[in-house]
PDB file of C-alpha atoms in Angstrom:
ATOM      1  CA  UNK A 884       0.000   0.000   0.000  1.00 52.00           C
ATOM      2  CA  UNK A 885       1.604   3.250  -1.079  1.00 55.00           C
ATOM      3  CA  UNK A 886       2.198   5.948   1.547  1.00 51.00           C
ATOM      4  CA  UNK A 887       0.782   9.386   0.812  1.00 56.00           C
ATOM      5  CA  UNK A 888       3.174  12.269   1.579  1.00 48.00           C
ATOM      6  CA  UNK A 889       1.389  15.546   2.012  1.00 51.00           C
ATOM      7  CA  UNK A 890       3.048  18.906   2.632  1.00 45.00           C
ATOM      8  CA  UNK A 891       1.967  18.786   6.263  1.00 48.00           C
ATOM      9  CA  UNK A 892       3.435  15.311   6.702  1.00 49.00           C
ATOM     10  CA  UNK A 893       6.719  16.509   5.215  1.00 40.00           C
ATOM     11  CA  UNK A 894       6.905  19.490   7.583  1.00 41.00           C
ATOM     12  CA  UNK A 895       6.014  17.335  10.555  1.00 52.00           C
ATOM     13  CA  UNK A 896       8.943  15.047   9.779  1.00 47.00           C
ATOM     14  CA  UNK A 897      11.645  17.398   8.562  1.00 44.00           C
ATOM     15  CA  UNK A 898      10.909  20.916   9.868  1.00 44.00           C
ATOM     16  CA  UNK A 899      12.685  21.776  13.146  1.00 44.00           C
ATOM     17  CA  UNK A 900      10.407  22.327  16.098  1.00 44.00           C
ATOM     18  CA  UNK A 901      10.757  25.352  18.410  1.00 43.00           C
ATOM     19  CA  UNK A 902      12.304  23.052  20.979  1.00 37.00           C
ATOM     20  CA  UNK A 903      14.941  21.949  18.472  1.00 39.00           C
ATOM     21  CA  UNK A 904      15.784  25.576  17.576  1.00 35.00           C
ATOM     22  CA  UNK A 905      16.164  26.467  21.237  1.00 38.00           C
ATOM     23  CA  UNK A 906      18.398  23.471  21.761  1.00 38.00           C
ATOM     24  CA  UNK A 907      20.620  24.504  18.857  1.00 34.00           C
ATOM     25  CA  UNK A 908      20.977  28.005  20.292  1.00 40.00           C
ATOM     26  CA  UNK A 909      21.988  26.588  23.660  1.00 43.00           C
ATOM     27  CA  UNK A 910      24.687  24.522  22.004  1.00 44.00           C
ATOM     28  CA  UNK A 911      26.118  27.507  20.098  1.00 55.00           C
ATOM     29  CA  UNK A 912      28.402  29.372  22.530  1.00 54.00           C
ATOM     30  CA  UNK A 913      29.481  31.898  19.893  1.00 66.00           C
ATOM     31  CA  UNK A 914      25.871  33.003  19.381  1.00 83.00           C
ATOM     32  CA  UNK A 915      25.347  33.366  23.124  1.00 89.00           C
ATOM     33  CA  UNK A 916      28.598  35.295  23.514  1.00 92.00           C
ATOM     34  CA  UNK A 917      27.684  37.656  20.684  1.00 92.00           C
ATOM     35  CA  UNK A 918      24.388  38.586  22.309  1.00 93.00           C
ATOM     36  CA  UNK A 919      26.094  39.225  25.651  1.00 95.00           C
ATOM     37  CA  UNK A 920      28.928  41.260  24.127  1.00 95.00           C
ATOM     38  CA  UNK A 921      26.517  43.363  22.063  1.00 94.00           C
ATOM     39  CA  UNK A 922      24.723  44.359  25.246  1.00 95.00           C
ATOM     40  CA  UNK A 923      28.004  45.053  27.094  1.00 95.00           C
ATOM     41  CA  UNK A 924      29.106  47.320  24.243  1.00 94.00           C
ATOM     42  CA  UNK A 925      25.866  49.295  24.559  1.00 92.00           C
ATOM     43  CA  UNK A 926      26.426  49.784  28.293  1.00 92.00           C
ATOM     44  CA  UNK A 927      30.080  50.770  27.876  1.00 92.00           C
ATOM     45  CA  UNK A 928      29.070  53.385  25.339  1.00 89.00           C
ATOM     46  CA  UNK A 929      26.958  55.225  27.927  1.00 82.00           C
ATOM     47  CA  UNK A 930      28.196  57.312  30.864  1.00 74.00           C
ATOM     48  CA  UNK A 931      25.264  56.480  33.131  1.00 70.00           C
ATOM     49  CA  UNK A 932      25.747  54.261  36.166  1.00 69.00           C
ATOM     50  CA  UNK A 933      22.086  53.205  36.005  1.00 74.00           C
ATOM     51  CA  UNK A 934      22.179  50.719  33.148  1.00 76.00           C
ATOM     52  CA  UNK A 935      19.548  48.371  34.593  1.00 80.00           C
ATOM     53  CA  UNK A 936      19.232  44.618  34.341  1.00 86.00           C
ATOM     54  CA  UNK A 937      20.305  42.870  31.129  1.00 92.00           C
ATOM     55  CA  UNK A 938      17.388  41.960  28.836  1.00 93.00           C
ATOM     56  CA  UNK A 939      15.891  38.483  28.900  1.00 94.00           C
ATOM     57  CA  UNK A 940      17.773  37.255  25.832  1.00 93.00           C
ATOM     58  CA  UNK A 941      21.083  38.239  27.467  1.00 94.00           C
ATOM     59  CA  UNK A 942      20.152  36.568  30.751  1.00 92.00           C
ATOM     60  CA  UNK A 943      19.278  33.392  28.860  1.00 93.00           C
ATOM     61  CA  UNK A 944      22.603  33.494  27.027  1.00 93.00           C
ATOM     62  CA  UNK A 945      24.446  33.960  30.325  1.00 93.00           C
ATOM     63  CA  UNK A 946      22.754  30.872  31.740  1.00 92.00           C
ATOM     64  CA  UNK A 947      23.619  28.866  28.644  1.00 91.00           C
ATOM     65  CA  UNK A 948      27.254  29.871  28.423  1.00 89.00           C
ATOM     66  CA  UNK A 949      28.456  28.673  31.822  1.00 86.00           C
ATOM     67  CA  UNK A 950      31.428  29.676  33.978  1.00 91.00           C
ATOM     68  CA  UNK A 951      34.773  31.019  32.778  1.00 93.00           C
ATOM     69  CA  UNK A 952      33.914  30.941  29.071  1.00 93.00           C
ATOM     70  CA  UNK A 953      37.042  31.886  27.114  1.00 94.00           C
ATOM     71  CA  UNK A 954      35.166  33.281  24.106  1.00 94.00           C
ATOM     72  CA  UNK A 955      33.199  35.648  26.328  1.00 95.00           C
ATOM     73  CA  UNK A 956      36.307  36.594  28.325  1.00 96.00           C
ATOM     74  CA  UNK A 957      38.333  37.429  25.207  1.00 96.00           C
ATOM     75  CA  UNK A 958      35.478  39.481  23.794  1.00 96.00           C
ATOM     76  CA  UNK A 959      35.052  41.387  27.058  1.00 97.00           C
ATOM     77  CA  UNK A 960      38.754  42.245  27.178  1.00 97.00           C
ATOM     78  CA  UNK A 961      38.648  43.565  23.602  1.00 97.00           C
ATOM     79  CA  UNK A 962      35.618  45.727  24.372  1.00 97.00           C
ATOM     80  CA  UNK A 963      37.163  47.144  27.553  1.00 97.00           C
ATOM     81  CA  UNK A 964      40.394  48.048  25.774  1.00 97.00           C
ATOM     82  CA  UNK A 965      38.570  49.675  22.874  1.00 97.00           C
ATOM     83  CA  UNK A 966      36.000  51.717  24.773  1.00 96.00           C
ATOM     84  CA  UNK A 967      38.073  52.697  27.816  1.00 97.00           C
ATOM     85  CA  UNK A 968      41.117  53.706  25.770  1.00 97.00           C
ATOM     86  CA  UNK A 969      38.923  55.889  23.548  1.00 97.00           C
ATOM     87  CA  UNK A 970      37.190  57.458  26.533  1.00 96.00           C
ATOM     88  CA  UNK A 971      40.514  58.113  28.256  1.00 97.00           C
ATOM     89  CA  UNK A 972      41.920  59.836  25.179  1.00 97.00           C
ATOM     90  CA  UNK A 973      38.786  61.975  24.903  1.00 96.00           C
ATOM     91  CA  UNK A 974      39.156  63.055  28.536  1.00 95.00           C
ATOM     92  CA  UNK A 975      42.796  64.002  28.027  1.00 96.00           C
ATOM     93  CA  UNK A 976      41.955  65.947  24.877  1.00 95.00           C
ATOM     94  CA  UNK A 977      39.103  67.755  26.629  1.00 94.00           C
ATOM     95  CA  UNK A 978      41.417  68.739  29.466  1.00 94.00           C
ATOM     96  CA  UNK A 979      44.084  69.934  27.023  1.00 93.00           C
ATOM     97  CA  UNK A 980      41.566  72.155  25.245  1.00 92.00           C
ATOM     98  CA  UNK A 981      40.187  73.632  28.473  1.00 89.00           C
ATOM     99  CA  UNK A 982      41.491  76.886  29.932  1.00 85.00           C
ATOM    100  CA  UNK A 983      40.722  75.528  33.412  1.00 86.00           C
ATOM    101  CA  UNK A 984      42.237  72.040  33.655  1.00 87.00           C
ATOM    102  CA  UNK A 985      41.188  71.687  37.262  1.00 90.00           C
ATOM    103  CA  UNK A 986      37.505  71.914  36.318  1.00 90.00           C
ATOM    104  CA  UNK A 987      37.831  68.660  34.334  1.00 92.00           C
ATOM    105  CA  UNK A 988      39.383  66.646  37.162  1.00 95.00           C
ATOM    106  CA  UNK A 989      36.047  65.607  38.753  1.00 94.00           C
ATOM    107  CA  UNK A 990      35.001  64.195  35.379  1.00 94.00           C
ATOM    108  CA  UNK A 991      38.167  62.071  35.323  1.00 96.00           C
ATOM    109  CA  UNK A 992      37.363  60.498  38.680  1.00 96.00           C
ATOM    110  CA  UNK A 993      33.698  60.010  37.770  1.00 95.00           C
ATOM    111  CA  UNK A 994      34.785  58.159  34.631  1.00 96.00           C
ATOM    112  CA  UNK A 995      37.200  55.940  36.575  1.00 97.00           C
ATOM    113  CA  UNK A 996      34.524  55.050  39.135  1.00 95.00           C
ATOM    114  CA  UNK A 997      31.876  54.398  36.473  1.00 93.00           C
ATOM    115  CA  UNK A 998      34.121  52.328  34.192  1.00 95.00           C
ATOM    116  CA  UNK A 999      35.518  50.352  37.113  1.00 96.00           C
ATOM    117  CA  UNK A1000      32.069  49.518  38.474  1.00 94.00           C
ATOM    118  CA  UNK A1001      30.855  48.450  35.045  1.00 94.00           C
ATOM    119  CA  UNK A1002      33.898  46.254  34.445  1.00 96.00           C
ATOM    120  CA  UNK A1003      33.564  44.517  37.806  1.00 95.00           C
ATOM    121  CA  UNK A1004      29.841  44.029  37.178  1.00 94.00           C
ATOM    122  CA  UNK A1005      30.484  42.496  33.752  1.00 95.00           C
ATOM    123  CA  UNK A1006      33.102  40.133  35.175  1.00 96.00           C
ATOM    124  CA  UNK A1007      30.655  38.990  37.852  1.00 94.00           C
ATOM    125  CA  UNK A1008      27.761  38.701  35.418  1.00 93.00           C
ATOM    126  CA  UNK A1009      29.835  36.611  33.009  1.00 94.00           C
ATOM    127  CA  UNK A1010      30.856  34.271  35.846  1.00 94.00           C
ATOM    128  CA  UNK A1011      34.549  34.702  35.087  1.00 96.00           C
ATOM    129  CA  UNK A1012      36.984  32.656  37.146  1.00 96.00           C
ATOM    130  CA  UNK A1013      39.473  34.275  39.544  1.00 96.00           C
ATOM    131  CA  UNK A1014      42.371  34.452  37.079  1.00 97.00           C
ATOM    132  CA  UNK A1015      40.173  36.046  34.421  1.00 97.00           C
ATOM    133  CA  UNK A1016      38.894  38.628  36.921  1.00 97.00           C
ATOM    134  CA  UNK A1017      42.491  39.438  37.880  1.00 97.00           C
ATOM    135  CA  UNK A1018      43.376  40.035  34.223  1.00 97.00           C
ATOM    136  CA  UNK A1019      40.329  42.264  33.737  1.00 98.00           C
ATOM    137  CA  UNK A1020      41.332  44.331  36.785  1.00 97.00           C
ATOM    138  CA  UNK A1021      44.911  44.643  35.584  1.00 97.00           C
ATOM    139  CA  UNK A1022      43.724  45.665  32.108  1.00 97.00           C
ATOM    140  CA  UNK A1023      41.422  48.463  33.257  1.00 98.00           C
ATOM    141  CA  UNK A1024      43.925  49.724  35.850  1.00 98.00           C
ATOM    142  CA  UNK A1025      46.571  50.027  33.135  1.00 98.00           C
ATOM    143  CA  UNK A1026      44.183  52.146  31.048  1.00 98.00           C
ATOM    144  CA  UNK A1027      43.283  54.346  34.025  1.00 98.00           C
ATOM    145  CA  UNK A1028      46.971  54.780  34.859  1.00 98.00           C
ATOM    146  CA  UNK A1029      47.876  55.735  31.295  1.00 97.00           C
ATOM    147  CA  UNK A1030      45.092  58.330  31.272  1.00 98.00           C
ATOM    148  CA  UNK A1031      45.962  59.821  34.669  1.00 97.00           C
ATOM    149  CA  UNK A1032      49.684  59.973  33.850  1.00 97.00           C
ATOM    150  CA  UNK A1033      49.098  61.813  30.578  1.00 97.00           C
ATOM    151  CA  UNK A1034      51.137  65.040  31.023  1.00 96.00           C
ATOM    152  CA  UNK A1035      48.128  67.345  30.686  1.00 96.00           C
ATOM    153  CA  UNK A1036      45.919  65.229  32.937  1.00 97.00           C
ATOM    154  CA  UNK A1037      48.642  64.912  35.569  1.00 96.00           C
ATOM    155  CA  UNK A1038      49.072  68.697  35.642  1.00 95.00           C
ATOM    156  CA  UNK A1039      45.346  68.953  36.276  1.00 95.00           C
ATOM    157  CA  UNK A1040      45.647  66.463  39.144  1.00 96.00           C
ATOM    158  CA  UNK A1041      48.550  68.436  40.599  1.00 95.00           C
ATOM    159  CA  UNK A1042      46.520  71.658  40.481  1.00 93.00           C
ATOM    160  CA  UNK A1043      43.567  69.837  42.045  1.00 93.00           C
ATOM    161  CA  UNK A1044      45.570  68.646  45.063  1.00 93.00           C
ATOM    162  CA  UNK A1045      47.491  71.906  45.417  1.00 92.00           C
ATOM    163  CA  UNK A1046      44.222  73.835  45.495  1.00 91.00           C
ATOM    164  CA  UNK A1047      42.522  71.407  47.847  1.00 90.00           C
ATOM    165  CA  UNK A1048      45.428  71.191  50.274  1.00 89.00           C
ATOM    166  CA  UNK A1049      46.575  74.786  50.437  1.00 86.00           C
ATOM    167  CA  UNK A1050      44.034  77.185  48.936  1.00 83.00           C
ATOM    168  CA  UNK A1051      42.209  79.375  51.436  1.00 75.00           C
ATOM    169  CA  UNK A1052      39.190  79.648  49.141  1.00 72.00           C
ATOM    170  CA  UNK A1053      38.160  76.077  49.908  1.00 70.00           C
ATOM    171  CA  UNK A1054      36.875  75.227  46.431  1.00 81.00           C
ATOM    172  CA  UNK A1055      37.829  71.582  46.980  1.00 88.00           C
ATOM    173  CA  UNK A1056      36.875  69.985  50.282  1.00 88.00           C
ATOM    174  CA  UNK A1057      39.067  67.706  52.357  1.00 87.00           C
ATOM    175  CA  UNK A1058      36.497  64.937  51.866  1.00 89.00           C
ATOM    176  CA  UNK A1059      36.887  65.240  48.096  1.00 92.00           C
ATOM    177  CA  UNK A1060      40.659  64.950  48.411  1.00 92.00           C
ATOM    178  CA  UNK A1061      40.346  61.836  50.562  1.00 91.00           C
ATOM    179  CA  UNK A1062      37.863  60.225  48.156  1.00 93.00           C
ATOM    180  CA  UNK A1063      39.972  60.931  45.083  1.00 94.00           C
ATOM    181  CA  UNK A1064      43.109  59.702  46.852  1.00 94.00           C
ATOM    182  CA  UNK A1065      41.322  56.420  47.577  1.00 94.00           C
ATOM    183  CA  UNK A1066      40.421  56.120  43.894  1.00 96.00           C
ATOM    184  CA  UNK A1067      44.048  56.631  42.846  1.00 96.00           C
ATOM    185  CA  UNK A1068      45.149  54.010  45.362  1.00 94.00           C
ATOM    186  CA  UNK A1069      42.567  51.563  43.999  1.00 94.00           C
ATOM    187  CA  UNK A1070      44.020  51.870  40.497  1.00 96.00           C
ATOM    188  CA  UNK A1071      47.551  51.424  41.892  1.00 95.00           C
ATOM    189  CA  UNK A1072      48.715  55.026  41.586  1.00 95.00           C
ATOM    190  CA  UNK A1073      49.391  55.422  45.305  1.00 93.00           C
ATOM    191  CA  UNK A1074      53.151  55.856  44.849  1.00 93.00           C
ATOM    192  CA  UNK A1075      52.661  58.516  42.186  1.00 95.00           C
ATOM    193  CA  UNK A1076      50.176  60.326  44.442  1.00 94.00           C
ATOM    194  CA  UNK A1077      52.658  60.242  47.325  1.00 92.00           C
ATOM    195  CA  UNK A1078      55.459  61.651  45.190  1.00 93.00           C
ATOM    196  CA  UNK A1079      53.214  64.414  43.865  1.00 94.00           C
ATOM    197  CA  UNK A1080      52.088  65.441  47.354  1.00 92.00           C
ATOM    198  CA  UNK A1081      55.702  65.429  48.585  1.00 90.00           C
ATOM    199  CA  UNK A1082      56.597  67.856  45.801  1.00 92.00           C
ATOM    200  CA  UNK A1083      53.657  70.098  46.721  1.00 92.00           C
ATOM    201  CA  UNK A1084      54.682  69.856  50.376  1.00 88.00           C
ATOM    202  CA  UNK A1085      58.231  70.928  49.528  1.00 89.00           C
ATOM    203  CA  UNK A1086      57.008  73.839  47.422  1.00 91.00           C
ATOM    204  CA  UNK A1087      54.850  75.128  50.279  1.00 88.00           C
ATOM    205  CA  UNK A1088      57.691  74.875  52.780  1.00 87.00           C
ATOM    206  CA  UNK A1089      59.930  76.796  50.403  1.00 88.00           C
ATOM    207  CA  UNK A1090      57.325  79.543  49.913  1.00 87.00           C
ATOM    208  CA  UNK A1091      56.696  79.779  53.661  1.00 83.00           C
ATOM    209  CA  UNK A1092      60.396  80.017  54.456  1.00 85.00           C
ATOM    210  CA  UNK A1093      60.946  82.704  51.849  1.00 83.00           C
ATOM    211  CA  UNK A1094      57.916  84.706  53.040  1.00 81.00           C
ATOM    212  CA  UNK A1095      58.207  84.323  56.828  1.00 77.00           C
ATOM    213  CA  UNK A1096      61.792  83.408  57.650  1.00 78.00           C
ATOM    214  CA  UNK A1097      64.133  85.057  55.159  1.00 77.00           C
ATOM    215  CA  UNK A1098      65.857  88.258  56.403  1.00 77.00           C
ATOM    216  CA  UNK A1099      64.554  87.656  59.930  1.00 74.00           C
ATOM    217  CA  UNK A1100      67.533  87.943  62.283  1.00 79.00           C
ATOM    218  CA  UNK A1101      65.938  89.480  65.386  1.00 76.00           C
ATOM    219  CA  UNK A1102      64.133  86.386  66.632  1.00 78.00           C
ATOM    220  CA  UNK A1103      64.261  82.586  66.311  1.00 78.00           C
ATOM    221  CA  UNK A1104      62.164  81.243  63.450  1.00 78.00           C
ATOM    222  CA  UNK A1105      62.760  77.513  63.632  1.00 80.00           C
ATOM    223  CA  UNK A1106      60.075  76.812  66.213  1.00 80.00           C
ATOM    224  CA  UNK A1107      57.499  78.817  64.267  1.00 81.00           C
ATOM    225  CA  UNK A1108      58.422  76.917  61.105  1.00 81.00           C
ATOM    226  CA  UNK A1109      58.158  73.609  62.932  1.00 81.00           C
ATOM    227  CA  UNK A1110      54.780  74.522  64.442  1.00 82.00           C
ATOM    228  CA  UNK A1111      53.451  75.636  61.069  1.00 81.00           C
ATOM    229  CA  UNK A1112      54.596  72.414  59.432  1.00 81.00           C
ATOM    230  CA  UNK A1113      52.971  70.133  62.000  1.00 81.00           C
ATOM    231  CA  UNK A1114      49.865  72.140  62.787  1.00 80.00           C
ATOM    232  CA  UNK A1115      48.953  73.294  59.275  1.00 78.00           C
ATOM    233  CA  UNK A1116      50.519  70.920  56.755  1.00 79.00           C
ATOM    234  CA  UNK A1117      50.739  67.500  58.379  1.00 78.00           C
ATOM    235  CA  UNK A1118      47.051  67.201  59.444  1.00 79.00           C
ATOM    236  CA  UNK A1119      46.005  67.712  55.825  1.00 78.00           C
ATOM    237  CA  UNK A1120      48.093  64.780  54.668  1.00 78.00           C
ATOM    238  CA  UNK A1121      47.207  62.120  57.226  1.00 75.00           C
ATOM    239  CA  UNK A1122      43.959  60.983  55.590  1.00 75.00           C
ATOM    240  CA  UNK A1123      45.156  61.496  52.030  1.00 84.00           C
ATOM    241  CA  UNK A1124      48.331  59.436  52.385  1.00 80.00           C
ATOM    242  CA  UNK A1125      47.469  56.836  55.035  1.00 64.00           C
ATOM    243  CA  UNK A1126      50.482  54.743  55.987  1.00 61.00           C
ATOM    244  CA  UNK A1127      52.771  56.786  53.765  1.00 55.00           C
ATOM    245  CA  UNK A1128      53.442  60.265  55.179  1.00 48.00           C
ATOM    246  CA  UNK A1129      51.068  60.234  58.107  1.00 38.00           C
ATOM    247  CA  UNK A1130      53.749  59.192  60.600  1.00 39.00           C
ATOM    248  CA  UNK A1131      55.267  62.530  61.561  1.00 39.00           C
ATOM    249  CA  UNK A1132      56.182  61.659  65.148  1.00 36.00           C
ATOM    250  CA  UNK A1133      58.224  63.513  67.737  1.00 29.00           C
ATOM    251  CA  UNK A1134      61.515  61.744  68.078  1.00 30.00           C
ATOM    252  CA  UNK A1135      64.241  62.997  70.404  1.00 27.00           C
ATOM    253  CA  UNK A1136      66.913  60.501  69.478  1.00 28.00           C
ATOM    254  CA  UNK A1137      69.613  60.673  66.819  1.00 31.00           C
ATOM    255  CA  UNK A1138      69.080  64.393  66.091  1.00 32.00           C
ATOM    256  CA  UNK A1139      71.227  65.851  63.363  1.00 34.00           C
ATOM    257  CA  UNK A1140      72.295  69.416  62.707  1.00 35.00           C
ATOM    258  CA  UNK A1141      72.087  71.233  59.383  1.00 38.00           C
ATOM    259  CA  UNK A1142      74.428  74.229  59.326  1.00 38.00           C
ATOM    260  CA  UNK A1143      74.210  76.730  56.478  1.00 37.00           C
ATOM    261  CA  UNK A1144      77.451  78.692  56.483  1.00 38.00           C
ATOM    262  CA  UNK A1145      78.460  81.912  54.747  1.00 37.00           C
ATOM    263  CA  UNK A1146      79.031  80.018  51.533  1.00 40.00           C
ATOM    264  CA  UNK A1147      75.513  78.597  51.622  1.00 38.00           C
ATOM    265  CA  UNK A1148      76.931  75.106  52.037  1.00 42.00           C
ATOM    266  CA  UNK A1149      75.435  72.411  54.210  1.00 42.00           C
ATOM    267  CA  UNK A1150      77.330  70.289  56.638  1.00 42.00           C
ATOM    268  CA  UNK A1151      75.044  67.528  57.864  1.00 41.00           C
ATOM    269  CA  UNK A1152      74.923  64.311  59.766  1.00 41.00           C
ATOM    270  CA  UNK A1153      74.181  61.116  57.903  1.00 36.00           C
ATOM    271  CA  UNK A1154      70.535  61.073  58.960  1.00 39.00           C
ATOM    272  CA  UNK A1155      69.365  64.074  56.921  1.00 39.00           C
ATOM    273  CA  UNK A1156      67.128  63.124  54.022  1.00 41.00           C
ATOM    274  CA  UNK A1157      68.501  64.527  50.735  1.00 48.00           C
ATOM    275  CA  UNK A1158      65.410  66.473  49.738  1.00 47.00           C
ATOM    276  CA  UNK A1159      65.294  68.172  53.180  1.00 46.00           C
ATOM    277  CA  UNK A1160      68.870  69.338  52.780  1.00 48.00           C
ATOM    278  CA  UNK A1161      68.165  70.427  49.208  1.00 55.00           C
ATOM    279  CA  UNK A1162      65.104  72.512  50.085  1.00 50.00           C
ATOM    280  CA  UNK A1163      66.624  74.116  53.168  1.00 50.00           C
ATOM    281  CA  UNK A1164      69.789  75.039  51.295  1.00 54.00           C
ATOM    282  CA  UNK A1165      67.773  76.481  48.419  1.00 54.00           C
ATOM    283  CA  UNK A1166      65.573  78.539  50.738  1.00 49.00           C
ATOM    284  CA  UNK A1167      68.465  80.094  52.617  1.00 47.00           C
ATOM    285  CA  UNK A1168      70.973  80.367  49.786  1.00 48.00           C
ATOM    286  CA  UNK A1169      70.103  83.972  48.930  1.00 41.00           C
ATOM    287  CA  UNK A1170      70.007  85.264  52.502  1.00 38.00           C
ATOM    288  CA  UNK A1171      72.640  83.109  54.182  1.00 39.00           C
ATOM    289  CA  UNK A1172      74.118  83.947  57.549  1.00 36.00           C
ATOM    290  CA  UNK A1173      76.872  81.987  59.280  1.00 32.00           C
ATOM    291  CA  UNK A1174      74.947  81.532  62.541  1.00 31.00           C
ATOM    292  CA  UNK A1175      71.825  80.038  60.964  1.00 36.00           C
ATOM    293  CA  UNK A1176      71.320  76.525  62.198  1.00 35.00           C
ATOM    294  CA  UNK A1177      68.466  74.178  61.378  1.00 37.00           C
ATOM    295  CA  UNK A1178      67.879  70.977  63.292  1.00 34.00           C
ATOM    296  CA  UNK A1179      66.173  68.024  61.715  1.00 34.00           C
ATOM    297  CA  UNK A1180      65.547  64.609  63.109  1.00 34.00           C
ATOM    298  CA  UNK A1181      64.519  61.292  61.656  1.00 33.00           C
ATOM    299  CA  UNK A1182      61.217  59.886  62.942  1.00 34.00           C
ATOM    300  CA  UNK A1183      60.187  56.319  63.342  1.00 30.00           C
ATOM    301  CA  UNK A1184      57.617  55.300  60.727  1.00 34.00           C
ATOM    302  CA  UNK A1185      55.849  52.025  61.381  1.00 34.00           C
ATOM    303  CA  UNK A1186      55.609  50.962  57.736  1.00 38.00           C
ATOM    304  CA  UNK A1187      59.322  51.622  57.085  1.00 38.00           C
ATOM    305  CA  UNK A1188      58.596  54.283  54.503  1.00 34.00           C
ATOM    306  CA  UNK A1189      60.983  57.267  54.603  1.00 34.00           C
ATOM    307  CA  UNK A1190      59.633  60.368  56.306  1.00 35.00           C
ATOM    308  CA  UNK A1191      61.016  63.421  58.041  1.00 29.00           C
ATOM    309  CA  UNK A1192      60.133  66.257  60.392  1.00 31.00           C
ATOM    310  CA  UNK A1193      61.531  69.555  61.621  1.00 30.00           C
ATOM    311  CA  UNK A1194      62.676  69.541  65.216  1.00 30.00           C
ATOM    312  CA  UNK A1195      62.422  72.666  67.337  1.00 30.00           C
TER     313      UNK A1195
END
């Protein structure tokens, strides 16, 4: 008996059912990765921190793709490099074109916070393994560092901290300085921040010495200089550089003497830090007197980082 083959019978036998299509999609990791990466690219292209939950199709793809997927990880790294490098260059260019570099500094920190939060969220959402997360963190930190160390951007950062630490106008609060210092430490720029603040610290000491101490022979000035340093400068640095320059302690042992003679030359003990000798010599070089004597001592710093203080 011959079998009749109608169009409906043919479709029933050979056409894929919805279940079969869904199964094929689940078995295609490249398709799932593409949907996830397309959505990540959309989020990276926006500046908003409120990007919401991923759509249903992306959530389904995330469930299908599993943990530590290499295709998804490689795609995420490419997207982060592309978008964050472009955004960093745009920030540097915007700061270079601005007449007020300091006004662009908050935007730099907002971008770092936003991009960092997004990257960490993506790594968690994609269920990356520990080593992949470490590589993502290292990648984005390198981009943030390159942006912050751009010459124009770094000048803006220097102006930002100089204004916040020493300006009497108070345009930048101490809380803002502490928050931004924490951000720089998170992206592994703590050493660069410390060096920058040391340079600002030295510049302020030099200006203070030239304004308040030079040509003053009728009264001692060392104690006033020491009090100003510890009462005005040091408290501003404790929260900004925790564990770095916050250990300015009184130390009565192993005091050394810095003598600036008529030739503006220094004769010091071995415990004087070079930059202290350099700044003191520079400050007094123009108005030297043989009897001027500065005493410095070397404090104990618990984390073994070099520090110094003026001793009265």
